[in-house]
Amino acid sequence: MHQSPSSASASASSSSSSCQCSSSQPPNAIDATLLSRFRAKTNMGEGERFQLGTAGALTLSVVSSVSIVICNKALMSSLHFIFATTLTSWHLLVTFCSLHVALKMRFFEHKPFEQKAVMGFGILNGISIGLLNLSLGFNSVGFYQMTKLAIIPCTVLLETIFLGKRFSKRIQFSLGILLLGVGIATVTDLQLNALGSFLSFLAVITTCVAQIMTNTIQKKFKVSSTQLLYQSCPYQAATLLISGPYLDKLLTDQNVFGFKYTTQVTVFIILSCLISISVNFSTFLVIGKTSPVTYQVLGHLKTCLVLAFGYILLQDPFSWRNILGILIAMIGMILYSYCCTLENQQKAVDAASQSSQAREGESDPLINVENGSAVVNDSVGRQLAPVWSKNKD
């Protein structure tokens, strides 16, 4: 059939238009793609800031903890101030006072939340500190170190049972290597007694629960580590201020109020209290940003560093067991960090993928026009019959 030039031109124009439409994406699909890319970049930036904040918190925790251990060792070993529980209560009191000043200077915002949760958390934290000191007093140093090692598997067990958290085989393997190394480096003897074992059991349980609560409360009530520390400090300090002198008297057979406070002792106590502000703040910060298990892994890193610094600076005795244990523990820590990084990256990729798919799904038009026919998409993705057709008879 003969076709006129005008109809041929119209046909060519129609064909060209059809090709352009088929080769290009609908405007809403383009917008959705750009939006998903923008969100992915934004999420990546937030992740990088989170990693930077986490690295800073971990560094602050290590530096401040090692510093306070060295300070307290000089205070207790050289100056014979051996009242650990009372000293801890002073730490918490000074921390609260410093945070109160920071609040008045508007460095952070006060955010009250459920008072029962704050009170219970603060008292439990104070009790766990007291029980750890009692565990050290009624057990050998080796058994006390075993008690500290038991905190990680206990935390993993509690989070798995009550919070439904899952730990991969790689994470469990790296934690096993870490605990083996720290055990070799620190555990020397295992003298058991019934009372000491019971106190150690209570210390492990209360410490695990308190550290899990540190993480869950921050997420549940959307409070920062500073806000939680500020509100819980008075209860922790009060618990230890009341019980501290009695526990110290029980463990040392000496009265903290009868101790002769020289200028040197007073200076070291003040220094210890000032460093404790950073220790307490970084503890809540690390647990809030990471997890209770990661905080315990960091604690064992501090133990290895303290052993090394003790040998280098204080000429403490060092054996092949210490060296071997620290090396094995370091391998475990590196593996744990590597596995956590891989899993966090995978979670970030999965979250970005799900967000992108959700956005693309939302951008699908309710009515598509294909070849002159209107096709209605229902909620389950099947196509309904055309409502109208341009080529109907």
Short mmCIF file of C-alpha atoms in Angstrom, two decimals:
data_model
loop_
_atom_site.label_atom_id
_atom_site.label_comp_id
_atom_site.label_asym_id
_atom_site.label_seq_id
_atom_site.Cartn_x
_atom_site.Cartn_y
_atom_site.Cartn_z
CA MET A 1 0.00 0.00 0.00
CA HIS A 2 1.32 3.43 -1.01
CA GLN A 3 2.14 5.76 1.87
CA SER A 4 2.12 9.53 1.50
CA PRO A 5 5.20 11.55 2.50
CA SER A 6 3.32 13.21 5.33
CA SER A 7 2.16 9.92 6.78
CA ALA A 8 5.66 8.48 6.38
CA SER A 9 7.10 11.47 8.19
CA ALA A 10 4.55 11.09 10.95
CA SER A 11 5.36 7.40 11.18
CA ALA A 12 9.08 8.12 11.42
CA SER A 13 8.45 10.75 14.04
CA SER A 14 6.26 8.35 15.96
CA SER A 15 8.90 5.63 15.66
CA SER A 16 11.64 8.00 16.88
CA SER A 17 9.50 9.12 19.76
CA SER A 18 8.75 5.53 20.65
CA CYS A 19 12.47 4.66 20.64
CA GLN A 20 13.29 7.61 22.88
CA CYS A 21 10.59 6.69 25.35
CA SER A 22 11.65 3.06 25.49
CA SER A 23 15.33 3.89 25.91
CA SER A 24 14.85 6.46 28.66
CA GLN A 25 13.52 5.96 32.18
CA PRO A 26 10.30 7.58 33.39
CA PRO A 27 10.92 10.81 35.34
CA ASN A 28 9.76 9.30 38.62
CA ALA A 29 12.12 6.34 38.17
CA ILE A 30 15.02 8.73 37.54
CA ASP A 31 14.12 10.72 40.65
CA ALA A 32 13.95 7.54 42.70
CA THR A 33 17.37 6.42 41.46
CA LEU A 34 18.97 9.77 42.25
CA LEU A 35 17.28 9.82 45.65
CA SER A 36 18.51 6.31 46.50
CA ARG A 37 22.07 7.24 45.48
CA PHE A 38 21.91 10.39 47.60
CA ARG A 39 20.61 8.42 50.59
CA ALA A 40 23.35 5.80 50.13
CA LYS A 41 26.02 8.53 50.15
CA THR A 42 24.41 10.15 53.18
CA ASN A 43 24.32 6.82 55.02
CA MET A 44 27.96 6.23 54.09
CA GLY A 45 28.89 9.61 55.54
CA GLU A 46 27.01 8.84 58.74
CA GLY A 47 28.79 5.49 58.93
CA GLU A 48 32.18 7.15 58.53
CA ARG A 49 31.36 9.64 61.28
CA PHE A 50 30.21 6.76 63.49
CA GLN A 51 33.46 4.88 62.88
CA LEU A 52 35.46 8.00 63.71
CA GLY A 53 33.47 8.50 66.91
CA THR A 54 33.90 4.86 67.87
CA ALA A 55 37.66 4.97 67.26
CA GLY A 56 37.92 8.06 69.42
CA ALA A 57 35.89 6.44 72.21
CA LEU A 58 38.03 3.29 72.13
CA THR A 59 41.26 5.31 72.22
CA LEU A 60 40.01 7.48 75.07
CA SER A 61 38.98 4.39 77.04
CA VAL A 62 42.35 2.67 76.62
CA VAL A 63 44.47 5.74 77.43
CA SER A 64 42.41 6.79 80.46
CA SER A 65 42.11 3.26 81.87
CA VAL A 66 45.81 2.50 81.59
CA SER A 67 46.58 5.90 83.14
CA ILE A 68 44.31 5.34 86.12
CA VAL A 69 45.71 1.84 86.70
CA ILE A 70 49.26 3.25 86.85
CA CYS A 71 48.10 6.07 89.15
CA ASN A 72 46.17 3.73 91.46
CA LYS A 73 49.03 1.24 91.54
CA ALA A 74 51.34 3.98 92.80
CA LEU A 75 48.68 5.08 95.29
CA MET A 76 48.06 1.59 96.67
CA SER A 77 51.45 -0.09 96.35
CA SER A 78 53.80 2.80 97.11
CA LEU A 79 51.63 5.02 99.33
CA HIS A 80 49.65 2.14 100.89
CA PHE A 81 46.19 3.66 100.33
CA ILE A 82 44.37 0.32 99.85
CA PHE A 83 40.72 1.38 100.13
CA ALA A 84 39.61 0.56 96.57
CA THR A 85 35.82 0.65 97.02
CA THR A 86 35.83 3.98 98.84
CA LEU A 87 38.17 5.42 96.21
CA THR A 88 35.74 4.30 93.50
CA SER A 89 32.88 6.09 95.26
CA TRP A 90 34.95 9.29 95.25
CA HIS A 91 35.59 8.77 91.54
CA LEU A 92 31.87 8.64 90.84
CA LEU A 93 31.14 11.63 93.06
CA VAL A 94 33.75 13.77 91.27
CA THR A 95 32.43 12.55 87.90
CA PHE A 96 28.90 13.64 88.81
CA CYS A 97 30.09 17.06 90.02
CA SER A 98 32.08 17.62 86.82
CA LEU A 99 29.09 16.61 84.67
CA HIS A 100 26.84 18.94 86.66
CA VAL A 101 29.21 21.83 85.91
CA ALA A 102 29.25 20.80 82.23
CA LEU A 103 25.44 20.77 82.24
CA LYS A 104 25.30 24.30 83.69
CA MET A 105 27.74 25.40 80.99
CA ARG A 106 25.39 23.78 78.43
CA PHE A 107 27.90 21.27 77.10
CA PHE A 108 25.06 18.73 76.98
CA GLU A 109 21.29 18.70 77.47
CA HIS A 110 19.59 17.15 80.47
CA LYS A 111 17.09 14.53 79.30
CA PRO A 112 15.11 12.93 82.15
CA PHE A 113 13.62 9.51 81.52
CA GLU A 114 12.13 6.65 83.53
CA GLN A 115 13.37 7.15 87.09
CA LYS A 116 12.98 3.51 88.14
CA ALA A 117 15.24 2.39 85.30
CA VAL A 118 17.90 4.96 86.23
CA MET A 119 17.79 4.08 89.92
CA GLY A 120 17.92 0.33 89.33
CA PHE A 121 20.73 0.69 86.82
CA GLY A 122 22.79 2.95 89.09
CA ILE A 123 22.41 0.74 92.16
CA LEU A 124 23.19 -2.41 90.14
CA ASN A 125 26.36 -0.80 88.78
CA GLY A 126 27.47 0.10 92.29
CA ILE A 127 26.76 -3.43 93.55
CA SER A 128 28.73 -5.00 90.68
CA ILE A 129 31.79 -2.87 91.54
CA GLY A 130 31.57 -3.87 95.19
CA LEU A 131 31.19 -7.56 94.32
CA LEU A 132 34.22 -7.48 92.02
CA ASN A 133 36.30 -6.03 94.86
CA LEU A 134 34.97 -8.69 97.24
CA SER A 135 35.78 -11.37 94.66
CA LEU A 136 39.37 -10.15 94.54
CA GLY A 137 39.53 -10.05 98.34
CA PHE A 138 38.19 -13.57 98.94
CA ASN A 139 39.91 -15.32 96.01
CA SER A 140 43.41 -15.74 94.67
CA VAL A 141 44.54 -13.37 91.93
CA GLY A 142 44.41 -16.23 89.42
CA PHE A 143 40.80 -17.08 90.22
CA TYR A 144 39.87 -13.39 90.09
CA GLN A 145 41.34 -13.19 86.58
CA MET A 146 39.27 -16.24 85.62
CA THR A 147 36.22 -14.39 86.95
CA LYS A 148 36.95 -11.46 84.64
CA LEU A 149 37.44 -13.85 81.71
CA ALA A 150 34.01 -15.37 82.39
CA ILE A 151 32.28 -12.04 81.77
CA ILE A 152 32.53 -12.29 77.95
CA PRO A 153 30.95 -15.76 77.50
CA CYS A 154 28.34 -14.88 80.13
CA THR A 155 27.46 -11.67 78.26
CA VAL A 156 27.21 -13.58 74.97
CA LEU A 157 24.93 -16.14 76.62
CA LEU A 158 22.64 -13.53 78.21
CA GLU A 159 22.34 -11.48 75.01
CA THR A 160 21.57 -14.62 73.01
CA ILE A 161 18.88 -15.85 75.42
CA PHE A 162 17.16 -12.62 76.41
CA LEU A 163 17.86 -10.23 73.52
CA GLY A 164 17.88 -12.73 70.65
CA LYS A 165 21.29 -11.55 69.47
CA ARG A 166 23.29 -13.89 67.28
CA PHE A 167 27.08 -14.19 67.27
CA SER A 168 28.67 -15.71 64.17
CA LYS A 169 31.11 -18.62 64.32
CA ARG A 170 33.93 -16.26 63.35
CA ILE A 171 33.17 -13.95 66.27
CA GLN A 172 32.96 -16.88 68.70
CA PHE A 173 36.26 -18.30 67.40
CA SER A 174 38.08 -14.96 67.76
CA LEU A 175 36.71 -14.51 71.29
CA GLY A 176 37.92 -18.00 72.18
CA ILE A 177 41.46 -17.17 71.03
CA LEU A 178 41.37 -13.89 72.96
CA LEU A 179 40.26 -15.55 76.20
CA LEU A 180 42.86 -18.29 75.79
CA GLY A 181 45.63 -15.71 75.42
CA VAL A 182 44.54 -13.58 78.37
CA GLY A 183 44.17 -16.74 80.45
CA ILE A 184 47.72 -17.85 79.68
CA ALA A 185 49.08 -14.37 80.43
CA THR A 186 47.25 -13.67 83.69
CA VAL A 187 45.99 -16.85 85.37
CA THR A 188 48.68 -18.30 87.63
CA ASP A 189 46.84 -20.24 90.33
CA LEU A 190 43.28 -21.40 90.88
CA GLN A 191 42.71 -21.69 94.61
CA LEU A 192 39.00 -22.29 95.14
CA ASN A 193 36.77 -21.65 98.13
CA ALA A 194 32.99 -21.72 98.44
CA LEU A 195 32.43 -18.11 99.55
CA GLY A 196 34.87 -16.69 97.01
CA SER A 197 33.30 -18.71 94.19
CA PHE A 198 29.80 -17.53 95.13
CA LEU A 199 30.92 -13.89 95.25
CA SER A 200 32.62 -14.29 91.87
CA PHE A 201 29.44 -15.76 90.38
CA LEU A 202 27.40 -12.80 91.65
CA ALA A 203 30.06 -10.37 90.39
CA VAL A 204 29.97 -11.85 86.88
CA ILE A 205 26.16 -11.82 86.66
CA THR A 206 25.74 -8.26 87.96
CA THR A 207 28.56 -6.93 85.77
CA CYS A 208 27.11 -8.55 82.64
CA VAL A 209 23.59 -7.29 83.31
CA ALA A 210 24.81 -3.77 84.16
CA GLN A 211 26.85 -3.53 80.94
CA ILE A 212 24.00 -4.88 78.82
CA MET A 213 21.68 -2.32 80.44
CA THR A 214 24.19 0.44 79.63
CA ASN A 215 23.73 -0.37 75.95
CA THR A 216 19.98 -1.10 75.91
CA ILE A 217 18.96 1.93 78.02
CA GLN A 218 20.78 4.33 75.69
CA LYS A 219 18.99 2.85 72.69
CA LYS A 220 15.57 2.40 74.29
CA PHE A 221 15.27 5.89 75.76
CA LYS A 222 17.42 7.57 73.06
CA VAL A 223 19.79 9.15 75.57
CA SER A 224 23.49 9.81 75.09
CA SER A 225 26.23 8.23 77.18
CA THR A 226 26.74 11.57 78.95
CA GLN A 227 23.05 11.90 79.82
CA LEU A 228 22.89 8.36 81.19
CA LEU A 229 26.10 8.75 83.18
CA TYR A 230 24.92 12.07 84.67
CA GLN A 231 21.61 10.61 85.85
CA SER A 232 22.95 7.28 87.15
CA CYS A 233 26.11 8.62 88.85
CA PRO A 234 24.37 9.77 92.07
CA TYR A 235 22.93 6.29 92.67
CA GLN A 236 26.24 4.56 91.94
CA ALA A 237 28.14 6.99 94.16
CA ALA A 238 25.60 6.71 96.99
CA THR A 239 25.70 2.90 96.89
CA LEU A 240 29.50 2.84 97.17
CA LEU A 241 29.79 5.75 99.61
CA ILE A 242 27.56 3.82 102.03
CA SER A 243 29.04 0.35 101.49
CA GLY A 244 32.64 1.32 100.64
CA PRO A 245 34.07 1.91 104.13
CA TYR A 246 32.51 -1.34 105.42
CA LEU A 247 33.77 -3.41 102.48
CA ASP A 248 37.25 -1.90 102.75
CA LYS A 249 37.30 -2.58 106.49
CA LEU A 250 36.27 -6.19 105.81
CA LEU A 251 38.93 -6.69 103.12
CA THR A 252 41.86 -4.77 104.62
CA ASP A 253 41.11 -4.73 108.35
CA GLN A 254 41.86 -0.99 108.26
CA ASN A 255 39.67 2.09 108.62
CA VAL A 256 39.64 4.54 105.72
CA PHE A 257 38.82 7.38 108.12
CA GLY A 258 41.81 6.53 110.30
CA PHE A 259 44.31 6.65 107.44
CA LYS A 260 47.02 9.34 107.56
CA TYR A 261 46.45 11.54 104.51
CA THR A 262 49.76 13.12 103.55
CA THR A 263 50.09 15.75 100.84
CA GLN A 264 51.44 13.16 98.40
CA VAL A 265 48.53 10.78 99.05
CA THR A 266 46.02 13.62 98.63
CA VAL A 267 47.58 14.69 95.32
CA PHE A 268 47.42 11.14 93.93
CA ILE A 269 43.81 10.74 95.10
CA ILE A 270 42.84 13.99 93.34
CA LEU A 271 44.72 12.90 90.20
CA SER A 272 42.98 9.51 90.28
CA CYS A 273 39.57 11.19 90.62
CA LEU A 274 40.27 13.52 87.69
CA ILE A 275 41.35 10.64 85.44
CA SER A 276 38.25 8.70 86.50
CA ILE A 277 36.03 11.32 84.82
CA SER A 278 37.47 10.25 81.48
CA VAL A 279 37.32 6.55 82.44
CA ASN A 280 33.63 6.66 83.41
CA PHE A 281 32.65 8.78 80.42
CA SER A 282 34.52 6.58 77.91
CA THR A 283 33.04 3.40 79.45
CA PHE A 284 29.47 4.52 78.76
CA LEU A 285 30.51 5.92 75.39
CA VAL A 286 32.15 2.68 74.20
CA ILE A 287 29.30 0.42 75.36
CA GLY A 288 26.73 2.75 73.81
CA LYS A 289 28.52 2.96 70.46
CA THR A 290 29.58 -0.69 70.23
CA SER A 291 28.43 -3.47 72.56
CA PRO A 292 29.12 -4.92 76.02
CA VAL A 293 31.19 -7.71 74.43
CA THR A 294 33.38 -5.23 72.54
CA TYR A 295 33.90 -3.30 75.77
CA GLN A 296 35.08 -6.48 77.51
CA VAL A 297 37.45 -7.23 74.61
CA LEU A 298 38.81 -3.72 75.04
CA GLY A 299 39.21 -4.42 78.76
CA HIS A 300 41.45 -7.39 78.04
CA LEU A 301 43.52 -5.22 75.69
CA LYS A 302 44.01 -2.85 78.63
CA THR A 303 45.11 -5.80 80.78
CA CYS A 304 47.78 -6.74 78.24
CA LEU A 305 48.94 -3.12 77.99
CA VAL A 306 49.13 -2.80 81.77
CA LEU A 307 51.25 -5.96 81.94
CA ALA A 308 53.55 -4.58 79.25
CA PHE A 309 53.82 -1.13 80.86
CA GLY A 310 54.44 -2.74 84.25
CA TYR A 311 57.38 -4.63 82.80
CA ILE A 312 58.78 -1.64 80.88
CA LEU A 313 58.23 1.17 83.40
CA LEU A 314 58.06 -0.55 86.78
CA GLN A 315 60.35 -3.52 86.06
CA ASP A 316 57.65 -6.00 87.09
CA PRO A 317 58.64 -9.66 86.60
CA PHE A 318 57.76 -10.96 83.15
CA SER A 319 57.78 -14.61 82.05
CA TRP A 320 57.47 -16.47 78.75
CA ARG A 321 53.85 -17.21 79.70
CA ASN A 322 53.08 -13.49 79.85
CA ILE A 323 54.66 -12.90 76.44
CA LEU A 324 52.98 -15.90 74.79
CA GLY A 325 49.61 -15.06 76.33
CA ILE A 326 49.74 -11.43 75.24
CA LEU A 327 50.66 -12.43 71.66
CA ILE A 328 47.78 -14.93 71.47
CA ALA A 329 45.39 -12.38 72.98
CA MET A 330 46.48 -9.78 70.43
CA ILE A 331 45.78 -12.23 67.59
CA GLY A 332 42.31 -12.81 69.04
CA MET A 333 41.66 -9.07 69.30
CA ILE A 334 42.77 -8.48 65.71
CA LEU A 335 40.54 -11.31 64.48
CA TYR A 336 37.60 -9.99 66.52
CA SER A 337 38.05 -6.47 65.13
CA TYR A 338 38.36 -7.81 61.57
CA CYS A 339 35.24 -9.99 61.88
CA CYS A 340 33.22 -7.15 63.43
CA THR A 341 34.29 -4.81 60.62
CA LEU A 342 33.27 -7.33 57.94
CA GLU A 343 29.88 -7.94 59.56
CA ASN A 344 29.19 -4.23 60.03
CA GLN A 345 30.06 -3.55 56.38
CA GLN A 346 27.74 -6.35 55.28
CA LYS A 347 24.93 -4.97 57.43
CA ALA A 348 25.45 -1.50 55.93
CA VAL A 349 25.33 -2.90 52.38
CA ASP A 350 22.17 -4.91 53.15
CA ALA A 351 20.49 -1.89 54.74
CA ALA A 352 21.36 0.34 51.76
CA SER A 353 20.08 -2.32 49.33
CA GLN A 354 16.79 -2.71 51.19
CA SER A 355 16.33 1.06 51.35
CA SER A 356 17.00 1.37 47.61
CA GLN A 357 14.56 -1.43 46.77
CA ALA A 358 11.90 0.11 48.98
CA ARG A 359 12.30 3.49 47.27
CA GLU A 360 12.13 1.95 43.80
CA GLY A 361 9.00 0.07 44.80
CA GLU A 362 7.38 3.27 46.03
CA SER A 363 8.28 5.04 42.77
CA ASP A 364 6.45 2.53 40.52
CA PRO A 365 3.47 4.34 38.95
CA LEU A 366 -0.03 3.11 39.69
CA ILE A 367 -0.95 3.34 35.97
CA ASN A 368 1.53 2.65 33.15
CA VAL A 369 0.70 3.47 29.53
CA GLU A 370 2.25 0.94 27.16
CA ASN A 371 1.50 0.93 23.43
CA GLY A 372 -1.58 3.00 23.93
CA SER A 373 -2.96 0.73 26.66
CA ALA A 374 -3.39 1.61 30.27
CA VAL A 375 -2.15 -1.11 32.63
CA VAL A 376 -3.07 -0.91 36.31
CA ASN A 377 -0.55 -2.35 38.81
CA ASP A 378 -2.13 -3.86 41.91
CA SER A 379 -0.41 -4.17 45.30
CA VAL A 380 0.97 -7.64 44.62
CA GLY A 381 2.53 -6.71 41.31
CA ARG A 382 0.24 -8.56 38.87
CA GLN A 383 -1.22 -6.66 35.92
CA LEU A 384 -4.97 -6.13 35.65
CA ALA A 385 -6.78 -5.98 32.34
CA PRO A 386 -6.53 -2.73 30.36
CA VAL A 387 -9.18 -0.19 31.25
CA TRP A 388 -9.25 1.15 27.71
CA SER A 389 -7.50 0.58 24.38
CA LYS A 390 -6.88 2.98 21.54
CA ASN A 391 -7.05 0.13 18.99
CA LYS A 392 -10.43 -1.20 20.05
CA ASP A 393 -12.76 -2.27 17.26
#
